[in-house]
Amino acid sequence: TALTLIKDYDNYTFHHSVNVAVISIAVGRACGLEEAQMRTLGLGGLLHDLGKLKIDVGIINKPGRLTLEEFEKIKKHPVHGAGIVEQMEGVSREVIDIVIGHHLHYNRQGYPDDLAGRPLSPLTDMAAIADSYDAMTTMRSYRRPVSPRQAMREMKATSGILLHPEYLAHFLKYLGPYPVGTVVRLSQGETALVTKADTEGRCELRLKILFNKEGKKLDREHFVELSAGESERIVGEVDPFLAGIDLGSLL
Ligand SMILES: [Fe+2]
């Protein structure tokens, strides 16, 4: 299938595709989509980067800056992908829109530029939000990941320009102030990882304590739940990268 092709081709693109599918569905849910639309959105998320199969994997995974020529090649992946997806049976126009339009941005100034005038499904803008959230929060060879809260701040800064303002606002509200994957410091001095966050904005969190107040790593699993109104027990965010915490081994 298309997905095993991606998996063989490049591990990052595979994980990214699965993540974007899952996060897209969350964006869709936050925006109040119906079940069938969320399925379409999820499929679009899964297939959005399929066109990268046609690009030299050395360019896809190149650490450091791309040359202008390499970037021009990368910029072709939405059109390549749409070409592949159009040949698949049972793929709707909306999925093709997501594949071809996910780098076009809310202002339609992105790429491919020869598409700028064409109307696209609203699902395209939802998938683009999921795409940027996952890209920012994942470790790459050329840059470290940003925390979920930092990603939310950076996304907010491009609201109405790169990202659809209303869909983004729904998604950020859905994530809540401390999304899953955030590392926080508690008022007693413990360091904890958010493993479950309430999505209705009532600030109910499940935390896994990573280090006790003396900074000692816990040798058995210890969870704490914060109900609404207890969020003041969180005094700040900890950068897992600086604290030497490997989130990949914890999540
Ligand atoms: Fe892409």
PDB file of C-alpha atoms in Angstrom, residues 1-3 5-6 47-55 76-91 95-96 99-100:
ATOM      1  CA  THR A   1       0.000   0.000   0.000  1.00  0.00           C
ATOM      2  CA  ALA A   2       0.922   3.652  -0.231  1.00  0.00           C
ATOM      3  CA  LEU A   3       1.789   3.744   3.445  1.00  0.00           C
ATOM      4  CA  LEU A   5       5.929   2.527   0.520  1.00  0.00           C
ATOM      5  CA  ILE A   6       6.383   5.620   2.664  1.00  0.00           C
ATOM      6  CA  LEU A  47      -1.512  10.717   2.324  1.00  0.00           C
ATOM      7  CA  HIS A  48      -0.550  14.401   2.361  1.00  0.00           C
ATOM      8  CA  ASP A  49       3.202  13.874   1.877  1.00  0.00           C
ATOM      9  CA  LEU A  50       2.971  10.854  -0.426  1.00  0.00           C
ATOM     10  CA  GLY A  51       4.558  12.881  -3.232  1.00  0.00           C
ATOM     11  CA  LYS A  52       7.842  12.843  -1.299  1.00  0.00           C
ATOM     12  CA  LEU A  53       8.265   9.290  -2.618  1.00  0.00           C
ATOM     13  CA  LYS A  54       9.215  10.872  -5.928  1.00  0.00           C
ATOM     14  CA  ILE A  55      11.939  13.028  -4.415  1.00  0.00           C
ATOM     15  CA  LYS A  76       6.954  19.647  -6.149  1.00  0.00           C
ATOM     16  CA  HIS A  77       5.776  17.038  -3.609  1.00  0.00           C
ATOM     17  CA  PRO A  78       2.165  18.271  -3.374  1.00  0.00           C
ATOM     18  CA  VAL A  79       1.723  18.035  -7.151  1.00  0.00           C
ATOM     19  CA  HIS A  80       3.498  14.643  -7.294  1.00  0.00           C
ATOM     20  CA  GLY A  81       1.295  13.432  -4.456  1.00  0.00           C
ATOM     21  CA  ALA A  82      -1.928  14.627  -6.083  1.00  0.00           C
ATOM     22  CA  GLY A  83      -0.874  12.788  -9.241  1.00  0.00           C
ATOM     23  CA  ILE A  84      -0.523   9.527  -7.292  1.00  0.00           C
ATOM     24  CA  VAL A  85      -3.666   9.977  -5.199  1.00  0.00           C
ATOM     25  CA  GLU A  86      -5.821  10.824  -8.229  1.00  0.00           C
ATOM     26  CA  GLN A  87      -5.023   7.338  -9.570  1.00  0.00           C
ATOM     27  CA  MET A  88      -6.287   5.656  -6.401  1.00  0.00           C
ATOM     28  CA  GLU A  89      -9.775   4.305  -6.246  1.00  0.00           C
ATOM     29  CA  GLY A  90     -12.311   5.818  -3.879  1.00  0.00           C
ATOM     30  CA  VAL A  91     -10.280   8.924  -3.083  1.00  0.00           C
ATOM     31  CA  VAL A  95      -8.377  14.269  -0.124  1.00  0.00           C
ATOM     32  CA  ILE A  96      -6.730  15.451  -3.350  1.00  0.00           C
ATOM     33  CA  VAL A  99      -2.511  16.590  -0.757  1.00  0.00           C
ATOM     34  CA  ILE A 100      -2.075  19.363  -3.286  1.00  0.00           C
TER      35      ILE A 100
END
